[in-house]
């Protein structure tokens, strides 16, 4: 299992190296509609290098769309999104290159079912970044070791538990050496006993200084790991504060209402 003390730091070797605190992900006046439905309303959000932002809010409030927009999986109608100063283009080679800066982990693990665990982690670096196979393998084994599944490297995804698959998904995203990691409800599809092993890996990443945007209903994680909590409702950022402030003294009625329903 993931043992925090033996984790090899990844951030020093990833694109996270840089000046902590400078803006890394910047959304300015972002709007997005699905037909008549206004799902992102004038979103302004800056995530600084090394910061862990936890996004919470009711179902349907636009959290997944926000993540997908940051990664250009979802086009936006207006506004701008920059990653480390670069605008993500809509398509093309440049998009693939810049998208590699944004690691994404979804609720459903999305591993390649017909590839081994090792191949799942080496494929991106080899195909998208031109990393030599031997180097990609070495790096993948380090990452699998750090998320506690190195001994599963030769297996296929279906042979692993959900918690193990999600840890592989994290290793796969890290293999691209992203500047920021997006997590969209990474533990929502897991059995309760597997949630902790995934959150432990995420907590270790956060402690190392990885820049992270995490959509989650795990309030324990939010309290412990977040530098900032962003509360969304109906496509808007309603409230932003430290976890301490947010959980003890939410300012908006909508956040108060949301928190009261969790108890
Ligand atoms: P959350 O992740 O907070 O639950 P989503 O971002 O998934 O919210 O969805 C926000 C709103 O947009 C919801 O009302 C949802 O039904 C709608 N929506 C999401 N994706 C699509 C889509 N591809 N087409 C139409 N409506 C969508
Ligand atoms: Mg969602």
Tab-separated table of C-alpha atoms and ligand atoms in Angstrom:
chain	number	residue	atom	x	y	z
A	1	UNK	CA	0.000	0.000	0.000
A	2	UNK	CA	1.024	3.640	-0.424
A	3	UNK	CA	3.523	4.438	2.276
A	4	UNK	CA	3.977	8.179	2.535
A	5	UNK	CA	7.484	8.044	3.955
A	6	UNK	CA	8.857	6.042	1.022
A	7	UNK	CA	7.347	8.145	-1.744
A	8	UNK	CA	9.823	9.453	-4.266
A	9	UNK	CA	9.218	13.132	-4.949
A	10	UNK	CA	7.979	13.628	-8.496
A	11	UNK	CA	7.502	17.332	-8.539
A	12	UNK	CA	11.184	18.201	-8.771
A	13	UNK	CA	11.317	16.351	-12.061
A	14	UNK	CA	7.945	17.473	-13.355
A	15	UNK	CA	6.933	20.801	-14.803
A	16	UNK	CA	5.910	21.928	-11.347
A	17	UNK	CA	9.394	23.273	-10.783
A	18	UNK	CA	9.202	27.036	-10.861
A	19	UNK	CA	8.323	29.857	-8.542
A	20	UNK	CA	5.649	28.799	-6.075
A	21	UNK	CA	2.800	31.252	-5.842
A	22	UNK	CA	2.889	32.602	-9.388
A	23	UNK	CA	-0.303	32.151	-11.451
A	24	UNK	CA	-0.340	28.798	-13.254
A	25	UNK	CA	-3.955	28.265	-14.324
A	26	UNK	CA	-5.908	31.434	-15.043
A	27	UNK	CA	-9.565	31.516	-16.062
A	28	UNK	CA	-10.933	34.935	-16.970
A	29	UNK	CA	-14.630	35.605	-17.539
A	30	UNK	CA	-15.231	32.082	-18.786
A	31	UNK	CA	-18.718	31.291	-20.034
A	32	UNK	CA	-20.086	28.038	-21.325
A	33	UNK	CA	-23.565	27.013	-22.459
A	34	UNK	CA	-25.086	23.676	-23.307
A	35	UNK	CA	-27.907	24.894	-25.524
A	36	UNK	CA	-30.046	27.108	-23.314
A	37	UNK	CA	-28.288	25.987	-20.167
A	38	UNK	CA	-25.677	28.439	-18.903
A	39	UNK	CA	-23.284	26.035	-17.143
A	40	UNK	CA	-20.290	28.291	-16.485
A	41	UNK	CA	-21.125	31.892	-15.636
A	42	UNK	CA	-18.319	34.448	-15.727
A	43	UNK	CA	-15.834	32.172	-14.027
A	44	UNK	CA	-12.718	33.915	-12.767
A	45	UNK	CA	-10.266	31.643	-11.065
A	46	UNK	CA	-6.518	31.713	-10.630
A	47	UNK	CA	-4.659	28.669	-9.384
A	48	UNK	CA	-1.128	29.434	-8.311
A	49	UNK	CA	1.850	27.160	-8.699
A	50	UNK	CA	1.934	24.718	-5.824
A	51	UNK	CA	-1.601	25.495	-4.744
A	52	UNK	CA	-4.257	22.877	-3.982
A	53	UNK	CA	-7.743	24.117	-4.841
A	54	UNK	CA	-10.672	21.930	-3.848
A	55	UNK	CA	-13.877	22.571	-5.791
A	56	UNK	CA	-17.084	21.556	-4.099
A	57	UNK	CA	-20.737	22.114	-4.831
A	58	UNK	CA	-23.989	20.350	-5.563
A	59	UNK	CA	-24.443	17.961	-8.454
A	60	UNK	CA	-24.991	19.815	-11.719
A	61	UNK	CA	-23.271	22.993	-10.553
A	62	UNK	CA	-20.667	22.850	-13.345
A	63	UNK	CA	-17.651	21.321	-11.582
A	64	UNK	CA	-16.899	18.705	-14.242
A	65	UNK	CA	-17.462	21.187	-17.043
A	66	UNK	CA	-14.968	23.504	-15.345
A	67	UNK	CA	-12.334	20.731	-15.256
A	68	UNK	CA	-13.036	19.733	-18.828
A	69	UNK	CA	-12.811	23.340	-19.971
A	70	UNK	CA	-9.396	23.742	-18.331
A	71	UNK	CA	-8.216	20.734	-20.312
A	72	UNK	CA	-9.976	21.838	-23.531
A	73	UNK	CA	-12.066	18.686	-23.531
A	74	UNK	CA	-14.952	21.139	-23.604
A	75	UNK	CA	-14.846	24.291	-25.727
A	76	UNK	CA	-15.877	27.518	-24.018
A	77	UNK	CA	-18.111	30.226	-25.465
A	78	UNK	CA	-16.230	33.232	-24.166
A	79	UNK	CA	-13.414	34.222	-21.877
A	80	UNK	CA	-9.864	32.913	-21.705
A	81	UNK	CA	-8.021	30.065	-20.057
A	82	UNK	CA	-4.239	30.036	-19.816
A	83	UNK	CA	-1.892	27.394	-18.459
A	84	UNK	CA	1.462	28.788	-17.392
A	85	UNK	CA	0.867	31.788	-19.616
A	86	UNK	CA	-0.124	29.813	-22.734
A	87	UNK	CA	-3.579	29.816	-24.236
A	88	UNK	CA	-4.684	26.301	-25.050
A	89	UNK	CA	-5.535	26.229	-28.743
A	90	UNK	CA	-8.766	24.569	-29.845
A	91	UNK	CA	-7.072	21.775	-31.739
A	92	UNK	CA	-3.960	20.494	-33.481
A	93	UNK	CA	-0.472	19.452	-32.456
A	94	UNK	CA	-0.019	22.421	-30.201
A	95	UNK	CA	-3.100	21.378	-28.245
A	96	UNK	CA	-1.658	17.898	-27.669
A	97	UNK	CA	1.585	19.414	-26.429
A	98	UNK	CA	-0.050	21.899	-24.097
A	99	UNK	CA	-2.642	19.407	-22.912
A	100	UNK	CA	0.228	17.279	-21.626
A	101	UNK	CA	0.764	20.066	-19.077
A	102	UNK	CA	-2.611	19.226	-17.559
A	103	UNK	CA	-2.960	15.799	-15.995
A	104	UNK	CA	-6.500	14.583	-15.530
A	105	UNK	CA	-7.948	11.868	-13.325
A	106	UNK	CA	-11.627	11.047	-13.736
A	107	UNK	CA	-14.216	9.330	-11.603
A	108	UNK	CA	-14.130	6.306	-13.926
A	109	UNK	CA	-10.526	5.239	-14.200
A	110	UNK	CA	-10.423	5.233	-18.019
A	111	UNK	CA	-7.432	2.897	-18.274
A	112	UNK	CA	-6.787	1.181	-21.583
A	113	UNK	CA	-8.408	-2.200	-20.940
A	114	UNK	CA	-6.307	-4.151	-23.427
A	115	UNK	CA	-2.958	-2.789	-22.316
A	116	UNK	CA	-0.901	-3.833	-19.324
A	117	UNK	CA	-0.605	-1.547	-16.315
A	118	UNK	CA	2.952	-0.708	-17.361
A	119	UNK	CA	1.864	0.082	-20.938
A	120	UNK	CA	-0.924	2.277	-19.618
A	121	UNK	CA	1.713	4.448	-17.972
A	122	UNK	CA	4.359	4.386	-20.736
A	123	UNK	CA	2.097	4.955	-23.750
A	124	UNK	CA	1.542	8.712	-23.310
A	125	UNK	CA	5.199	9.650	-22.822
A	126	UNK	CA	6.275	7.442	-25.769
A	127	UNK	CA	3.544	8.553	-28.190
A	128	UNK	CA	2.985	12.170	-27.222
A	129	UNK	CA	6.383	13.196	-25.934
A	130	UNK	CA	8.743	10.966	-27.872
A	131	UNK	CA	10.325	9.501	-24.734
A	132	UNK	CA	12.472	6.419	-25.429
A	133	UNK	CA	10.797	3.177	-24.460
A	134	UNK	CA	13.445	2.185	-21.900
A	135	UNK	CA	13.281	5.588	-20.225
A	136	UNK	CA	9.495	5.563	-20.206
A	137	UNK	CA	9.508	2.118	-18.558
A	138	UNK	CA	11.975	3.116	-15.897
A	139	UNK	CA	10.006	6.212	-15.054
A	140	UNK	CA	6.691	4.312	-15.117
A	141	UNK	CA	8.010	1.732	-12.665
A	142	UNK	CA	9.117	4.513	-10.309
A	143	UNK	CA	5.662	6.058	-10.486
A	144	UNK	CA	3.868	2.735	-10.035
A	145	UNK	CA	6.094	2.107	-7.039
A	146	UNK	CA	5.245	5.442	-5.563
A	147	UNK	CA	1.495	4.832	-5.831
A	148	UNK	CA	2.013	1.339	-4.413
A	149	UNK	CA	1.183	-0.868	-7.405
A	150	UNK	CA	4.591	-1.686	-8.930
A	151	UNK	CA	3.944	-5.379	-8.311
A	152	UNK	CA	0.900	-5.187	-10.621
A	153	UNK	CA	2.808	-3.793	-13.625
A	154	UNK	CA	2.335	-6.856	-15.846
A	155	UNK	CA	-1.375	-7.256	-15.194
A	156	UNK	CA	-4.328	-5.802	-17.063
A	157	UNK	CA	-6.667	-3.200	-15.529
A	158	UNK	CA	-9.540	-5.640	-14.945
A	159	UNK	CA	-7.290	-7.704	-12.679
A	160	UNK	CA	-6.861	-4.780	-10.276
A	161	UNK	CA	-9.199	-3.376	-7.647
A	162	UNK	CA	-10.845	-0.014	-8.276
A	163	UNK	CA	-8.499	1.672	-5.829
A	164	UNK	CA	-5.465	0.171	-7.551
A	165	UNK	CA	-6.787	1.201	-10.985
A	166	UNK	CA	-7.305	4.746	-9.824
A	167	UNK	CA	-3.760	4.868	-8.449
A	168	UNK	CA	-2.529	3.652	-11.854
A	169	UNK	CA	-4.567	6.439	-13.454
A	170	UNK	CA	-2.759	8.932	-11.218
A	171	UNK	CA	0.628	7.418	-12.146
A	172	UNK	CA	-0.331	7.591	-15.817
A	173	UNK	CA	-1.182	11.273	-15.532
A	174	UNK	CA	2.031	12.000	-13.613
A	175	UNK	CA	4.094	10.220	-16.277
A	176	UNK	CA	3.381	13.124	-18.619
A	177	UNK	CA	5.051	15.445	-16.099
A	178	UNK	CA	2.078	17.786	-15.932
A	179	UNK	CA	2.252	21.266	-14.496
A	180	UNK	CA	-1.144	20.844	-12.884
A	181	UNK	CA	-3.254	17.831	-11.971
A	182	UNK	CA	-7.045	17.923	-12.234
A	183	UNK	CA	-9.050	15.380	-10.282
A	184	UNK	CA	-12.773	15.072	-10.982
A	185	UNK	CA	-14.361	13.106	-8.146
A	186	UNK	CA	-11.555	10.538	-8.201
A	187	UNK	CA	-12.964	8.488	-5.330
A	188	UNK	CA	-16.699	8.650	-6.101
A	189	UNK	CA	-16.768	5.307	-7.900
A	190	UNK	CA	-14.727	3.473	-5.262
A	191	UNK	CA	-15.783	1.179	-2.466
A	192	UNK	CA	-15.280	2.914	0.885
A	193	UNK	CA	-12.269	0.809	1.878
A	194	UNK	CA	-10.400	1.947	-1.246
A	195	UNK	CA	-11.032	5.649	-0.897
A	196	UNK	CA	-8.282	6.199	1.668
A	197	UNK	CA	-5.527	4.619	-0.425
A	198	UNK	CA	-6.309	7.003	-3.288
A	199	UNK	CA	-6.665	10.055	-1.039
A	200	UNK	CA	-3.327	9.189	0.614
A	201	UNK	CA	-1.573	9.336	-2.759
A	202	UNK	CA	-3.268	12.666	-3.501
A	203	UNK	CA	-2.344	14.045	-0.086
A	204	UNK	CA	1.290	13.072	-0.624
A	205	UNK	CA	1.276	14.811	-4.007
A	206	UNK	CA	-0.204	17.930	-2.460
A	207	UNK	CA	2.465	17.957	0.251
A	208	UNK	CA	5.179	17.756	-2.385
A	209	UNK	CA	3.943	20.934	-3.968
A	210	UNK	CA	2.018	19.607	-6.956
A	211	UNK	CA	-0.472	22.152	-8.252
A	212	UNK	CA	-3.883	20.508	-7.995
A	213	UNK	CA	-7.531	21.221	-8.741
A	214	UNK	CA	-9.642	18.618	-6.991
A	215	UNK	CA	-13.389	18.191	-7.332
A	216	UNK	CA	-14.467	16.015	-4.426
A	217	UNK	CA	-17.130	15.309	-1.863
A	218	UNK	CA	-14.450	14.141	0.573
A	219	UNK	CA	-14.616	16.967	3.069
A	220	UNK	CA	-11.883	15.403	5.225
A	221	UNK	CA	-9.510	15.691	2.281
A	222	UNK	CA	-10.642	19.262	1.615
A	223	UNK	CA	-9.977	20.271	5.224
A	224	UNK	CA	-6.611	18.578	5.325
A	225	UNK	CA	-5.125	19.189	1.890
A	226	UNK	CA	-6.772	22.274	0.408
A	227	UNK	CA	-5.114	25.657	0.407
A	228	UNK	CA	-8.395	27.067	-0.865
A	229	UNK	CA	-11.951	25.842	-1.199
A	230	UNK	CA	-14.012	27.020	-4.160
A	231	UNK	CA	-17.737	26.542	-3.739
A	232	UNK	CA	-19.761	26.394	-6.959
A	233	UNK	CA	-23.499	26.506	-7.417
A	234	UNK	CA	-25.522	26.823	-10.614
A	235	UNK	CA	-22.480	27.604	-12.755
A	236	UNK	CA	-21.067	30.297	-10.515
A	237	UNK	CA	-18.244	30.500	-8.048
A	238	UNK	CA	-20.256	31.554	-5.044
A	239	UNK	CA	-17.557	31.521	-2.414
A	240	UNK	CA	-13.796	31.081	-2.138
A	241	UNK	CA	-11.982	30.792	1.145
A	242	UNK	CA	-9.576	28.773	3.223
A	243	UNK	CA	-10.963	25.392	4.330
A	244	UNK	CA	-10.899	26.633	7.910
A	245	UNK	CA	-13.116	29.608	7.044
A	246	UNK	CA	-15.343	27.690	4.688
A	247	UNK	CA	-16.191	24.847	7.020
A	248	UNK	CA	-16.527	26.872	10.219
A	249	UNK	CA	-18.003	30.072	8.858
A	250	UNK	CA	-19.463	29.795	5.331
A	251	UNK	CA	-20.580	33.234	4.197
A	252	UNK	CA	-23.212	32.497	1.572
A	253	UNK	CA	-26.612	30.961	2.219
A	254	UNK	CA	-26.000	28.515	-0.609
A	255	UNK	CA	-22.804	27.209	1.002
A	256	UNK	CA	-24.460	27.055	4.420
A	257	UNK	CA	-27.317	25.097	2.922
A	258	UNK	CA	-24.925	22.739	1.081
A	259	UNK	CA	-22.877	22.069	4.209
A	260	UNK	CA	-25.919	21.514	6.405
A	261	UNK	CA	-27.098	18.766	4.058
A	262	UNK	CA	-23.798	16.903	4.429
A	263	UNK	CA	-24.304	16.398	8.164
B	1	LIG	P1	-21.197	18.757	-11.853
B	1	LIG	O1	-19.904	18.117	-12.264
B	1	LIG	O2	-21.040	19.874	-10.885
B	1	LIG	O3	-22.181	17.749	-11.353
B	1	LIG	P2	-21.509	19.221	-14.686
B	1	LIG	O4	-20.422	20.146	-15.085
B	1	LIG	O5	-21.351	17.786	-15.011
B	1	LIG	O6	-21.841	19.427	-13.133
B	1	LIG	O7	-22.864	19.688	-15.363
B	1	LIG	C1	-23.348	21.009	-15.282
B	1	LIG	C2	-24.660	21.097	-16.016
B	1	LIG	O8	-24.439	20.895	-17.396
B	1	LIG	C3	-25.670	20.039	-15.596
B	1	LIG	O9	-26.954	20.615	-15.623
B	1	LIG	C4	-25.515	18.986	-16.662
B	1	LIG	O10	-26.715	18.266	-16.825
B	1	LIG	C5	-25.191	19.818	-17.887
B	1	LIG	N1	-24.354	19.099	-18.853
B	1	LIG	C6	-23.133	18.558	-18.612
B	1	LIG	N2	-22.610	18.035	-19.741
B	1	LIG	C7	-23.519	18.251	-20.718
B	1	LIG	C8	-23.567	17.940	-22.119
B	1	LIG	N3	-22.546	17.332	-22.734
B	1	LIG	N4	-24.672	18.322	-22.802
B	1	LIG	C9	-25.687	18.965	-22.199
B	1	LIG	N5	-25.713	19.286	-20.888
B	1	LIG	C10	-24.646	18.928	-20.149
B	2	LIG	MG1	-19.214	16.179	-12.065
